[in-house]
XYZ file of N, CA, C and O in Angstrom:
600
model
N 86.120 299.110 209.720
C 86.050 298.443 211.002
C 85.618 296.985 210.789
O 84.701 296.694 210.047
N 86.286 296.075 211.454
C 85.985 294.661 211.313
C 84.696 294.299 212.054
O 84.457 294.760 213.155
N 83.881 293.469 211.425
C 82.649 293.005 212.051
C 82.993 291.873 213.004
O 83.305 290.765 212.577
N 82.971 292.150 214.322
C 83.330 291.116 215.293
C 82.107 290.437 215.889
O 82.235 289.465 216.609
N 80.907 290.966 215.607
C 79.696 290.353 216.153
C 79.088 289.448 215.093
O 78.232 289.837 214.322
N 79.589 288.230 215.038
C 79.010 287.214 214.170
C 79.105 285.878 214.885
O 79.792 285.748 215.896
N 78.395 284.901 214.379
C 78.321 283.605 215.054
C 79.700 282.976 215.225
O 79.999 282.409 216.277
N 80.558 283.088 214.212
C 81.889 282.487 214.300
C 82.740 283.162 215.370
O 83.444 282.493 216.128
N 82.678 284.502 215.425
C 83.453 285.233 216.430
C 82.983 284.879 217.840
O 83.794 284.677 218.746
N 81.662 284.790 218.021
C 81.143 284.426 219.334
C 81.537 282.996 219.697
O 81.901 282.713 220.840
N 81.489 282.078 218.711
C 81.881 280.692 218.963
C 83.360 280.596 219.338
O 83.734 279.842 220.239
N 84.206 281.406 218.667
C 85.631 281.376 219.000
C 85.890 281.934 220.392
O 86.889 281.601 221.024
N 84.956 282.745 220.899
C 85.056 283.261 222.265
C 84.399 282.302 223.261
O 84.342 282.584 224.454
N 83.902 281.165 222.756
C 83.303 280.167 223.630
C 81.809 280.314 223.837
O 81.241 279.671 224.713
N 81.143 281.147 223.044
C 79.696 281.357 223.185
C 78.971 280.788 221.982
O 79.371 281.009 220.849
N 77.898 280.074 222.240
C 77.132 279.446 221.177
C 75.753 280.104 221.051
O 75.048 280.256 222.044
N 75.400 280.457 219.814
C 74.075 281.025 219.558
C 73.026 279.922 219.612
O 73.344 278.774 219.333
N 71.811 280.248 219.920
C 71.321 281.589 220.232
C 71.526 281.933 221.704
O 71.536 281.055 222.559
N 71.699 283.224 221.960
C 71.743 283.706 223.338
C 70.312 283.796 223.839
O 69.388 283.999 223.058
N 70.119 283.650 225.132
C 68.782 283.717 225.705
C 68.836 284.287 227.109
O 69.903 284.340 227.721
N 67.691 284.704 227.604
C 67.586 285.256 228.949
C 67.309 284.123 229.918
O 66.399 283.316 229.699
N 68.090 284.054 230.972
C 67.856 283.083 232.038
C 67.097 283.758 233.173
O 66.421 284.771 232.984
N 67.231 283.216 234.349
C 66.580 283.791 235.521
C 67.470 284.866 236.125
O 68.679 284.852 235.973
N 66.863 285.798 236.823
C 67.586 286.846 237.554
C 68.514 287.662 236.660
O 69.588 288.076 237.088
N 68.107 287.898 235.412
C 68.853 288.778 234.531
C 70.063 288.175 233.856
O 70.847 288.890 233.231
N 70.237 286.869 233.967
C 71.373 286.239 233.301
C 71.132 286.175 231.801
O 70.032 285.890 231.354
N 72.175 286.434 231.036
C 72.132 286.222 229.590
C 73.035 285.034 229.316
O 74.228 285.064 229.603
N 72.413 283.975 228.787
C 73.078 282.691 228.608
C 73.241 282.369 227.128
O 72.445 282.806 226.308
N 74.258 281.563 226.828
C 74.361 281.070 225.457
C 73.581 279.765 225.343
O 72.904 279.344 226.290
N 73.654 279.120 224.173
C 72.846 277.944 223.884
C 73.152 276.746 224.776
O 72.328 275.869 224.949
N 74.343 276.700 225.369
C 74.689 275.585 226.252
C 74.574 275.959 227.728
O 74.925 275.172 228.599
N 74.085 277.164 228.001
C 73.841 277.570 229.386
C 74.961 278.334 230.052
O 74.894 278.619 231.245
N 76.015 278.687 229.297
C 77.095 279.489 229.877
C 76.627 280.927 230.033
O 76.042 281.498 229.112
N 76.909 281.509 231.183
C 76.484 282.881 231.455
C 77.442 283.871 230.794
O 78.652 283.835 231.023
N 76.880 284.742 229.966
C 77.658 285.770 229.276
C 77.760 287.017 230.142
O 78.841 287.499 230.452
N 76.616 287.543 230.546
C 76.552 288.724 231.407
C 75.312 288.618 232.288
O 74.432 287.799 232.047
N 75.269 289.463 233.302
C 74.093 289.561 234.162
C 73.606 291.001 234.095
O 74.363 291.936 234.343
N 72.340 291.162 233.735
C 71.720 292.482 233.719
C 71.390 292.836 235.165
O 70.771 292.044 235.869
N 71.824 293.986 235.618
C 71.513 294.487 236.959
C 71.969 293.523 238.060
O 71.159 293.048 238.855
N 73.267 293.243 238.147
C 73.739 292.295 239.167
C 73.489 292.767 240.601
O 73.417 291.947 241.514
N 73.341 294.055 240.809
C 73.089 294.575 242.157
C 71.613 294.639 242.517
O 71.252 295.127 243.580
N 70.729 294.176 241.580
C 69.286 294.109 241.815
C 68.700 295.478 242.183
O 67.894 295.599 243.085
N 69.091 296.497 241.429
C 68.595 297.845 241.671
C 67.406 298.207 240.793
O 66.673 299.139 241.090
N 67.196 297.477 239.698
C 66.107 297.755 238.767
C 64.903 296.869 239.057
O 65.034 295.795 239.641
N 63.743 297.314 238.608
C 62.532 296.506 238.721
C 62.676 295.253 237.856
O 63.377 295.265 236.829
N 62.012 294.170 238.257
C 62.090 292.912 237.503
C 61.659 293.088 236.056
O 62.246 292.503 235.149
N 60.608 293.891 235.823
C 60.155 294.139 234.453
C 61.255 294.772 233.615
O 61.470 294.396 232.470
N 61.958 295.739 234.192
C 63.030 296.429 233.461
C 64.152 295.455 233.127
O 64.680 295.460 232.009
N 64.523 294.607 234.068
C 65.584 293.623 233.838
C 65.177 292.663 232.723
O 65.964 292.358 231.831
N 63.927 292.202 232.751
C 63.446 291.282 231.721
C 63.468 291.935 230.345
O 63.887 291.321 229.356
N 63.041 293.184 230.268
C 63.005 293.898 228.991
C 64.415 294.152 228.471
O 64.707 293.941 227.291
N 65.320 294.572 229.346
C 66.707 294.818 228.937
C 67.355 293.518 228.464
O 68.010 293.478 227.417
N 67.151 292.439 229.210
C 67.711 291.140 228.822
C 67.197 290.691 227.476
O 67.957 290.218 226.624
N 65.884 290.838 227.273
C 65.292 290.447 225.989
C 65.836 291.305 224.855
O 66.119 290.797 223.764
N 66.006 292.597 225.096
C 66.532 293.494 224.057
C 67.981 293.142 223.704
O 68.356 293.109 222.529
N 68.798 292.875 224.723
C 70.208 292.551 224.483
C 70.332 291.235 223.708
O 71.054 291.158 222.713
N 69.617 290.201 224.153
C 69.724 288.913 223.465
C 69.176 288.993 222.048
O 69.776 288.460 221.116
N 68.057 289.684 221.886
C 67.478 289.826 220.552
C 68.446 290.542 219.613
O 68.673 290.116 218.486
N 69.029 291.631 220.092
C 69.963 292.411 219.264
C 71.204 291.610 218.905
O 71.622 291.591 217.744
N 71.787 290.956 219.891
C 72.997 290.178 219.610
C 72.701 288.996 218.696
O 73.472 288.715 217.777
N 71.601 288.294 218.943
C 71.261 287.166 218.070
C 71.030 287.622 216.638
O 71.481 286.984 215.693
N 70.330 288.744 216.470
C 70.053 289.249 215.127
C 71.339 289.725 214.457
O 71.607 289.387 213.305
N 72.156 290.489 215.174
C 73.399 291.015 214.616
C 74.370 289.891 214.272
O 75.057 289.944 213.265
N 74.393 288.850 215.106
C 75.327 287.743 214.883
C 74.827 286.752 213.839
O 75.527 285.826 213.485
N 73.610 286.938 213.350
C 73.140 286.126 212.243
C 72.178 285.014 212.587
O 71.921 284.154 211.747
N 71.637 284.992 213.792
C 70.653 283.957 214.125
C 69.337 284.277 213.416
O 68.906 285.425 213.371
N 68.695 283.265 212.863
C 67.435 283.454 212.140
C 66.315 283.814 213.110
O 66.427 283.570 214.313
N 65.203 284.389 212.619
C 64.070 284.689 213.504
C 63.562 283.459 214.242
O 63.200 283.541 215.412
N 63.553 282.297 213.591
C 63.088 281.081 214.252
C 64.011 280.698 215.396
O 63.567 280.286 216.470
N 65.314 280.841 215.191
C 66.282 280.535 216.248
C 66.130 281.528 217.388
O 66.184 281.161 218.561
N 65.889 282.810 217.059
C 65.707 283.811 218.108
C 64.441 283.540 218.909
O 64.419 283.718 220.128
N 63.378 283.069 218.257
C 62.154 282.725 218.983
C 62.415 281.527 219.887
O 61.987 281.505 221.036
N 63.153 280.541 219.379
C 63.514 279.388 220.196
C 64.290 279.838 221.434
O 64.031 279.382 222.547
N 65.226 280.763 221.251
C 66.015 281.264 222.380
C 65.133 281.975 223.391
O 65.380 281.911 224.595
N 64.106 282.637 222.918
C 63.205 283.347 223.822
C 62.380 282.383 224.651
O 61.977 282.700 225.760
N 62.135 281.186 224.129
C 61.284 280.209 224.838
C 62.063 279.253 225.714
O 61.530 278.712 226.666
N 63.308 278.989 225.385
C 64.040 277.915 226.039
C 64.981 278.462 227.096
O 65.636 279.458 226.893
N 65.012 277.771 228.211
C 66.012 278.044 229.240
C 66.857 276.795 229.362
O 66.935 275.992 228.432
N 67.460 276.576 230.508
C 68.233 275.356 230.713
C 67.354 274.139 230.462
O 66.171 274.134 230.767
N 67.950 273.068 229.935
C 67.205 271.861 229.595
C 66.412 271.303 230.767
O 65.333 270.768 230.609
N 66.960 271.407 231.981
C 66.290 270.814 233.134
C 65.423 271.810 233.895
O 64.897 271.494 234.962
N 65.264 273.017 233.363
C 64.459 274.025 234.056
C 62.985 273.657 233.979
O 62.505 273.179 232.961
N 62.303 273.881 235.073
C 60.865 273.661 235.120
C 60.199 275.008 235.328
O 60.776 275.901 235.947
N 58.978 275.178 234.833
C 58.288 276.453 235.051
C 58.194 276.777 236.536
O 57.916 275.903 237.354
N 58.455 278.031 236.874
C 58.406 278.453 238.267
C 57.020 278.911 238.677
O 56.638 278.768 239.820
N 56.289 279.524 237.748
C 54.973 280.037 238.092
C 55.017 281.231 239.021
O 54.060 281.494 239.751
N 56.128 281.969 239.002
C 56.253 283.137 239.869
C 55.913 284.409 239.091
O 55.882 284.404 237.857
N 55.671 285.487 239.815
C 55.420 286.766 239.149
C 56.608 287.148 238.277
O 56.446 287.642 237.167
N 57.809 286.910 238.779
C 59.014 287.252 238.026
C 59.103 286.453 236.725
O 59.410 287.014 235.671
N 58.810 285.157 236.786
C 58.893 284.358 235.560
C 57.784 284.734 234.582
O 57.990 284.714 233.369
N 56.604 285.102 235.103
C 55.535 285.561 234.210
C 55.900 286.888 233.546
O 55.605 287.095 232.371
N 56.528 287.803 234.294
C 56.978 289.070 233.707
C 57.975 288.802 232.578
O 57.917 289.429 231.530
N 58.901 287.872 232.828
C 59.892 287.528 231.815
C 59.217 286.945 230.577
O 59.540 287.312 229.448
N 58.245 286.058 230.777
C 57.517 285.473 229.643
C 56.803 286.553 228.837
O 56.857 286.563 227.606
N 56.125 287.472 229.531
C 55.415 288.556 228.835
C 56.397 289.413 228.042
O 56.138 289.745 226.877
N 57.534 289.743 228.652
C 58.531 290.570 227.958
C 59.072 289.850 226.725
O 59.251 290.463 225.666
N 59.311 288.547 226.831
C 59.823 287.800 225.678
C 58.775 287.716 224.570
O 59.102 287.872 223.395
N 57.516 287.481 224.942
C 56.452 287.447 223.936
C 56.314 288.796 223.243
O 56.184 288.869 222.017
N 56.342 289.875 224.015
C 56.190 291.220 223.451
C 57.379 291.606 222.574
O 57.214 292.329 221.591
N 58.552 291.120 222.922
C 59.753 291.447 222.155
C 59.869 290.610 220.879
O 60.106 291.141 219.797
N 59.693 289.310 221.012
C 59.972 288.413 219.890
C 58.768 288.123 219.011
O 58.936 287.763 217.850
N 57.550 288.261 219.535
C 56.356 288.007 218.721
C 56.292 288.879 217.477
O 56.198 288.365 216.350
N 56.367 290.206 217.643
C 56.307 291.072 216.461
C 57.481 290.869 215.505
O 57.335 290.992 214.296
N 58.633 290.520 216.056
C 59.817 290.309 215.226
C 59.700 289.037 214.389
O 60.050 289.015 213.215
N 59.189 287.973 214.992
C 59.094 286.684 214.300
C 57.841 286.552 213.452
O 57.828 285.795 212.483
N 56.782 287.276 213.828
C 55.515 287.219 213.092
C 55.042 288.639 212.786
O 54.046 289.097 213.336
N 55.764 289.354 211.920
C 55.392 290.749 211.642
C 54.060 290.825 210.885
O 53.623 289.863 210.247
N 53.441 291.992 210.985
C 52.215 292.241 210.224
C 52.557 292.237 208.735
O 53.676 292.569 208.331
N 51.570 291.872 207.908
C 51.805 291.902 206.467
C 51.713 293.337 205.954
O 51.519 294.277 206.728
N 51.834 293.505 204.655
C 51.829 294.860 204.077
C 50.513 295.595 204.308
O 50.469 296.824 204.255
N 49.437 294.858 204.594
C 48.142 295.485 204.890
C 47.946 295.736 206.377
O 46.870 296.187 206.799
N 48.959 295.425 207.179
C 48.865 295.631 208.616
C 48.174 294.501 209.366
O 47.919 294.612 210.557
N 47.895 293.399 208.677
C 47.216 292.265 209.314
C 48.248 291.310 209.893
O 49.334 291.145 209.350
N 47.865 290.676 211.001
C 48.776 289.738 211.649
C 48.224 288.319 211.556
O 47.026 288.112 211.403
N 49.120 287.354 211.682
C 48.741 285.944 211.618
C 48.069 285.522 212.923
O 48.154 286.209 213.943
N 47.440 284.347 212.893
C 46.807 283.813 214.088
C 47.853 283.559 215.172
O 47.609 283.824 216.351
N 49.028 283.065 214.780
C 50.096 282.827 215.757
C 50.483 284.122 216.458
O 50.635 284.164 217.681
N 50.631 285.190 215.708
C 50.961 286.498 216.294
C 49.841 286.985 217.193
O 50.082 287.506 218.288
N 48.592 286.786 216.782
C 47.454 287.169 217.607
C 47.498 286.443 218.946
O 47.314 287.048 220.001
N 47.777 285.150 218.912
C 47.846 284.370 220.148
C 48.986 284.844 221.039
O 48.859 284.907 222.257
N 50.115 285.196 220.444
C 51.248 285.713 221.215
C 50.856 287.028 221.881
O 51.091 287.229 223.079
N 50.256 287.942 221.120
C 49.861 289.240 221.664
C 48.820 289.103 222.771
O 48.914 289.762 223.815
N 47.826 288.246 222.554
C 46.766 288.045 223.555
C 47.345 287.422 224.817
O 47.000 287.828 225.935
N 48.222 286.459 224.657
C 48.831 285.812 225.818
C 49.640 286.809 226.644
O 49.524 286.849 227.875
N 50.442 287.633 225.986
C 51.218 288.648 226.706
C 50.290 289.620 227.428
O 50.539 289.971 228.594
N 49.213 290.033 226.782
C 48.257 290.957 227.411
C 47.588 290.319 228.623
O 47.403 290.973 229.651
N 47.217 289.056 228.505
C 46.583 288.356 229.628
C 47.545 288.194 230.799
O 47.155 288.337 231.963
N 48.804 287.896 230.507
C 49.806 287.791 231.576
C 49.936 289.122 232.290
O 49.930 289.192 233.524
N 50.060 290.217 231.524
C 50.189 291.549 232.135
C 48.956 291.896 232.971
O 49.069 292.434 234.078
N 47.752 291.585 232.457
C 46.523 291.876 233.201
C 46.473 291.074 234.502
O 46.106 291.599 235.558
N 46.837 289.808 234.432
C 46.861 288.962 235.635
C 47.832 289.526 236.658
O 47.505 289.642 237.847
N 49.050 289.867 236.221
C 50.040 290.411 237.144
C 49.562 291.710 237.779
O 49.728 291.904 238.992
N 48.972 292.589 236.982
C 48.463 293.856 237.522
C 47.382 293.607 238.573
O 47.382 294.224 239.635
N 46.461 292.704 238.257
C 45.381 292.400 239.198
C 45.931 291.800 240.487
O 45.543 292.190 241.588
N 46.843 290.859 240.370
C 47.397 290.208 241.559
C 48.244 291.165 242.384
O 48.230 291.115 243.616
N 48.990 292.049 241.724
C 49.796 293.019 242.461
C 48.904 294.026 243.178
O 49.180 294.403 244.320
N 47.803 294.438 242.545
C 46.847 295.339 243.200
C 46.190 294.638 244.383
O 46.021 295.232 245.452
N 45.841 293.376 244.214
C 45.229 292.611 245.304
C 46.207 292.435 246.453
O 45.847 292.538 247.616
N 47.469 292.206 246.140
C 48.497 292.055 247.160
C 48.660 293.345 247.957
O 48.800 293.321 249.173
N 48.633 294.493 247.258
C 48.725 295.782 247.946
C 47.503 296.024 248.818
O 47.611 296.548 249.924
N 46.340 295.626 248.332
C 45.111 295.794 249.104
C 45.178 294.972 250.385
O 44.810 295.437 251.454
N 45.688 293.755 250.296
C 45.828 292.901 251.471
C 46.862 293.485 252.422
O 46.660 293.538 253.627
N 47.968 293.978 251.850
C 49.051 294.502 252.669
C 48.659 295.807 253.361
O 48.960 296.012 254.516
N 47.981 296.701 252.642
C 47.703 298.024 253.178
C 46.250 298.240 253.550
O 45.889 299.281 254.072
N 45.384 297.321 253.249
C 43.967 297.532 253.469
C 43.404 298.403 252.352
O 44.098 298.746 251.392
N 42.155 298.784 252.452
C 41.513 299.577 251.390
C 41.951 301.030 251.396
O 41.690 301.759 250.461
N 42.613 301.464 252.439
C 42.977 302.884 252.551
C 44.300 303.223 251.884
O 44.668 304.377 251.795
N 45.059 302.237 251.483
C 46.358 302.496 250.894
C 47.442 302.432 251.954
O 47.185 302.112 253.110
N 48.690 302.771 251.604
C 49.806 302.687 252.557
C 49.586 303.602 253.748
O 48.978 304.652 253.652
N 50.087 303.180 254.883
C 49.977 304.005 256.121
C 51.283 304.621 256.458
O 52.315 304.179 256.260
């Protein structure tokens, strides 16, 4: 079977590596062209869409030959003119990208120890998740009161 998932094949199809996750489940190439949209009908939770998008881009970038550094760059970069949104959805996406690409780009050594960069990535993802959980619980408390849903 011919290997069709490589950088040259993707380039001949008009897609440039590295692929990355955009907003609302878009999977974009390096110049911002949309390849596919994860969950176009918006039926999945935002966390699930972010995780699926990160998994798809990571797998395709790795299979097509993008280096770990290029894959990390793809995980961090969106459109050139994009500004941070500061929304729960964008924070979920950031946490998912850190959790997906951190261990891949900064694996533990043979003794199971991780670098300071990996530690910072892991701590940042954990803090984002903790913040989101706290804010979502607070939002539910405000919405439903202390008694829960009515």
